[in-house]
CSV table of C-alpha atoms in Angstrom, one decimal:
chain,number,residue,atom,x,y,z
A,20,MET,CA,191.8,303.4,161.3
A,21,GLU,CA,188.2,302.8,160.2
A,22,LYS,CA,186.0,300.8,162.5
A,23,LEU,CA,184.9,297.3,161.6
A,24,LYS,CA,181.2,297.1,160.7
A,25,ILE,CA,179.7,294.2,162.6
A,26,PRO,CA,176.2,293.2,161.5
A,27,TYR,CA,175.6,291.4,164.8
A,28,ALA,CA,175.1,292.5,168.4
A,29,ILE,CA,178.1,291.8,170.5
A,30,VAL,CA,177.7,290.5,174.1
A,31,VAL,CA,180.5,291.3,176.5
A,32,GLU,CA,180.9,291.1,180.3
A,33,GLY,CA,181.7,294.6,181.5
A,34,LYS,CA,181.5,298.3,180.6
A,35,TYR,CA,185.3,298.5,180.1
A,36,ASP,CA,185.1,295.7,177.5
A,37,LYS,CA,182.4,297.8,175.8
A,38,ILE,CA,184.5,300.9,175.8
A,39,LYS,CA,187.5,299.0,174.3
A,40,LEU,CA,185.3,297.3,171.6
A,41,SER,CA,183.6,300.6,170.8
A,42,SER,CA,186.9,302.0,169.6
A,43,ILE,CA,187.3,299.3,166.9
A,44,VAL,CA,183.8,298.1,165.9
A,45,ASP,CA,180.6,299.7,164.7
A,46,ALA,CA,178.0,297.5,166.3
A,47,VAL,CA,175.4,297.2,169.1
A,48,ILE,CA,177.3,296.1,172.3
A,49,ILE,CA,175.4,294.5,175.2
A,50,VAL,CA,177.0,294.4,178.6
A,51,THR,CA,176.1,291.4,181.0
A,52,ASN,CA,177.6,293.1,184.0
A,53,GLY,CA,179.4,289.9,184.8
A,54,PHE,CA,177.0,287.4,186.4
A,55,GLY,CA,174.3,290.2,186.5
A,56,ILE,CA,172.7,288.6,183.5
A,57,TYR,CA,171.6,285.7,185.7
A,58,LYS,CA,169.1,288.1,187.4
A,59,ASN,CA,168.6,290.9,185.0
A,60,LYS,CA,165.4,290.1,182.9
A,61,GLU,CA,165.8,293.2,180.7
A,62,THR,CA,169.3,292.1,179.6
A,63,VAL,CA,168.1,288.6,179.0
A,64,GLU,CA,165.3,289.9,176.8
A,65,LEU,CA,167.6,292.2,174.9
A,66,VAL,CA,170.0,289.3,174.2
A,67,ARG,CA,167.2,287.1,173.0
A,68,TYR,CA,165.8,289.9,170.8
A,69,TYR,CA,169.1,290.5,169.0
A,70,ALA,CA,169.8,286.8,168.7
A,71,GLU,CA,166.6,286.4,166.8
A,72,LYS,CA,166.8,289.7,164.8
A,73,THR,CA,170.4,289.9,163.8
A,74,GLY,CA,172.3,287.2,165.6
A,75,ILE,CA,174.7,287.8,168.5
A,76,VAL,CA,178.5,287.4,169.0
A,77,ILE,CA,179.5,286.3,172.5
A,78,LEU,CA,183.0,287.6,173.4
A,79,THR,CA,183.5,287.0,177.1
A,80,ASP,CA,186.9,286.7,179.0
A,81,SER,CA,188.8,283.5,178.6
A,82,ASP,CA,188.6,282.5,182.2
A,83,THR,CA,186.2,280.3,184.2
A,84,ALA,CA,183.7,283.1,184.8
A,85,GLY,CA,183.7,284.0,181.2
A,86,PHE,CA,183.0,280.5,180.1
A,87,ARG,CA,180.2,280.2,182.7
A,88,ILE,CA,178.6,283.4,181.4
A,89,ARG,CA,179.0,282.2,177.8
A,90,GLY,CA,177.3,278.9,178.7
A,91,HIS,CA,174.4,280.7,180.5
A,92,ILE,CA,173.8,282.9,177.5
A,93,LYS,CA,173.6,279.9,175.2
A,94,SER,CA,171.1,278.3,177.6
A,95,ILE,CA,168.7,281.3,177.7
A,96,VAL,CA,168.6,281.9,173.9
A,97,PRO,CA,166.0,279.4,172.5
A,98,LYS,CA,166.0,280.8,169.0
A,99,GLY,CA,168.4,282.8,166.9
A,100,LYS,CA,172.0,282.8,165.8
A,101,ILE,CA,174.9,282.7,168.2
A,102,ILE,CA,178.5,283.2,167.1
A,103,ASN,CA,181.2,282.4,169.7
A,104,LEU,CA,184.4,284.4,169.5
A,105,TYR,CA,187.2,283.8,172.0
A,106,SER,CA,189.8,286.2,173.2
A,107,PRO,CA,193.4,284.8,173.4
A,108,GLU,CA,194.6,283.6,176.8
A,109,ILE,CA,197.2,286.3,177.7
A,110,PHE,CA,198.5,286.5,181.2
A,111,GLY,CA,198.8,290.0,182.7
A,112,LYS,CA,197.0,292.8,184.4
A,113,GLU,CA,194.7,295.5,183.1
A,114,LYS,CA,196.2,299.0,183.6
A,115,ARG,CA,193.3,300.2,185.7
A,116,LYS,CA,193.5,297.3,188.1
A,117,THR,CA,195.9,297.1,191.1
A,118,GLU,CA,196.1,293.3,190.9
A,119,PRO,CA,195.6,290.7,188.1
A,120,SER,CA,192.4,288.7,187.9
A,121,LYS,CA,192.0,285.5,190.0
A,122,GLU,CA,193.3,283.4,187.1
A,123,GLY,CA,195.9,286.0,186.0
A,124,LYS,CA,194.5,286.3,182.5
A,125,LEU,CA,193.7,289.5,180.7
A,126,GLY,CA,190.0,290.2,180.0
A,127,VAL,CA,188.6,291.6,176.7
A,128,GLU,CA,189.5,295.2,177.9
A,129,GLY,CA,193.1,294.2,178.3
A,130,ILE,CA,193.6,292.7,174.9
A,131,SER,CA,195.1,295.0,172.3
A,132,ALA,CA,192.9,296.7,169.7
A,133,GLU,CA,194.9,295.0,167.0
A,134,LYS,CA,194.4,291.5,168.4
A,135,LEU,CA,190.7,292.1,168.9
A,136,ARG,CA,190.3,293.4,165.4
A,137,ALA,CA,192.1,290.3,164.1
A,138,ILE,CA,189.6,288.1,166.0
A,139,PHE,CA,186.7,289.6,164.1
A,140,GLU,CA,188.4,289.7,160.8
A,141,LYS,CA,189.5,286.0,161.1
A,142,ALA,CA,185.9,285.0,161.9
A,143,GLY,CA,184.8,286.6,158.7
A,144,ILE,CA,181.9,288.4,160.3
A,145,THR,CA,182.7,291.9,159.3
A,146,GLY,CA,180.6,293.6,156.7
A,147,GLU,CA,177.7,296.0,156.1
A,148,LEU,CA,175.5,296.8,159.0
A,149,THR,CA,171.9,295.7,158.7
A,150,GLN,CA,170.6,299.2,158.6
A,151,LYS,CA,170.4,300.7,155.1
A,152,GLY,CA,169.8,304.3,154.1
A,153,ASP,CA,169.4,307.2,156.4
A,154,PRO,CA,169.5,306.2,160.1
A,155,ILE,CA,166.7,306.9,162.5
A,156,THR,CA,167.8,309.8,164.8
A,157,ASN,CA,166.9,311.4,168.1
A,158,LEU,CA,165.1,314.1,166.0
A,159,ASP,CA,162.9,311.4,164.4
A,160,PHE,CA,162.1,310.2,168.0
A,161,TYR,CA,161.0,313.7,168.9
A,162,GLU,CA,159.0,314.3,165.8
A,163,LEU,CA,157.2,310.9,166.3
A,164,LYS,CA,156.5,311.9,170.0
A,165,LEU,CA,158.8,309.1,171.3
A,166,SER,CA,160.9,311.6,173.3
A,167,GLY,CA,160.6,315.1,174.7
A,168,ARG,CA,156.8,315.1,175.0
A,169,GLU,CA,154.3,314.4,177.8
A,170,CYS,CA,153.1,311.3,176.0
A,171,SER,CA,156.6,310.0,175.1
A,172,ASN,CA,157.0,307.5,177.9
A,173,ALA,CA,153.6,305.9,177.2
A,174,TYR,CA,154.4,305.8,173.4
A,175,ARG,CA,157.8,304.3,174.0
A,176,LYS,CA,156.3,301.6,176.2
A,177,GLN,CA,153.8,300.7,173.5
A,178,LEU,CA,156.5,300.6,170.8
A,179,LEU,CA,158.7,298.4,173.1
A,180,LYS,CA,155.7,296.0,173.6
A,181,GLU,CA,155.0,295.8,169.8
A,182,MET,CA,158.7,295.1,169.2
A,183,GLY,CA,159.0,292.5,172.0
A,184,LEU,CA,161.7,294.5,173.8
A,185,PRO,CA,162.1,295.0,177.6
A,186,GLU,CA,159.8,297.8,178.8
A,187,ASN,CA,162.5,299.5,180.8
A,188,LEU,CA,164.9,299.9,177.8
A,189,THR,CA,166.5,303.3,177.6
A,190,SER,CA,165.7,305.6,174.8
A,191,LYS,CA,169.3,305.2,173.5
A,192,ALA,CA,169.1,301.4,173.5
A,193,LEU,CA,165.7,301.6,171.7
A,194,LEU,CA,167.2,303.8,169.1
A,195,GLU,CA,169.9,301.2,168.5
A,196,ALA,CA,167.3,298.5,168.3
A,197,VAL,CA,165.1,300.2,165.7
A,198,ASN,CA,168.1,301.1,163.6
A,199,VAL,CA,168.9,297.3,163.4
A,200,GLN,CA,165.3,296.3,162.5
A,201,PHE,CA,164.0,299.1,160.3
A,202,SER,CA,164.9,301.5,157.6
A,203,ARG,CA,163.9,305.1,158.4
A,204,ASP,CA,160.8,305.0,156.2
A,205,GLU,CA,159.8,301.6,157.5
A,206,PHE,CA,160.1,302.8,161.1
A,207,ILE,CA,158.0,305.9,160.5
A,208,GLN,CA,155.3,303.9,158.9
A,209,PHE,CA,155.4,301.3,161.7
A,210,VAL,CA,155.1,303.9,164.4
A,211,LYS,CA,152.3,305.6,162.7
A,212,LYS,CA,150.4,302.3,162.4
A,213,ILE,CA,150.7,301.4,166.1
A,214,LEU,CA,150.3,304.9,167.5
A,215,TRP,CA,147.3,306.0,165.5
A,216,ASP,CA,147.2,309.6,166.7
A,217,ILE,CA,150.6,310.6,165.2
A,218,VAL,CA,150.1,312.7,162.1
């Protein structure tokens, strides 16, 4: 079945939630690592960035912890669009766990793909991704000296600064971010403008 195209970044609690969602949606997915978002400045900056640029969808577990994390995310995003989606309250245990959660409810990872798909479809937020035309690729990064060169680390840091992104963002996450904000041609021109010695 074709993946749903979601034009917003999706914020989930854990890596298994991300793995589950990745099987059904085509979107940027940000992981809070549970309450880790309370202390991780890079994640906070990333959430704020996407809230302002594309809007974010919050899809945390339907338990007390999930609602606390959801509330915290709303409190740290001063500008931008937030869409709240809620997973159904289903009692049970995820296959990989030996015991159910404290409240006995399934998290996002435990919800069936069909039910998760229906949540997005019902909310009416599926559609074309922001990126149009050819995507920016790892090869583009190499050719623009953003990867694989001695100067690449310094160049990426400058690019991250210009885009208002966390300075420790991985190359993969940066690639996702630029594909949301730019067309390929726009990105090449932007990089050439801020990194003047690229020919």
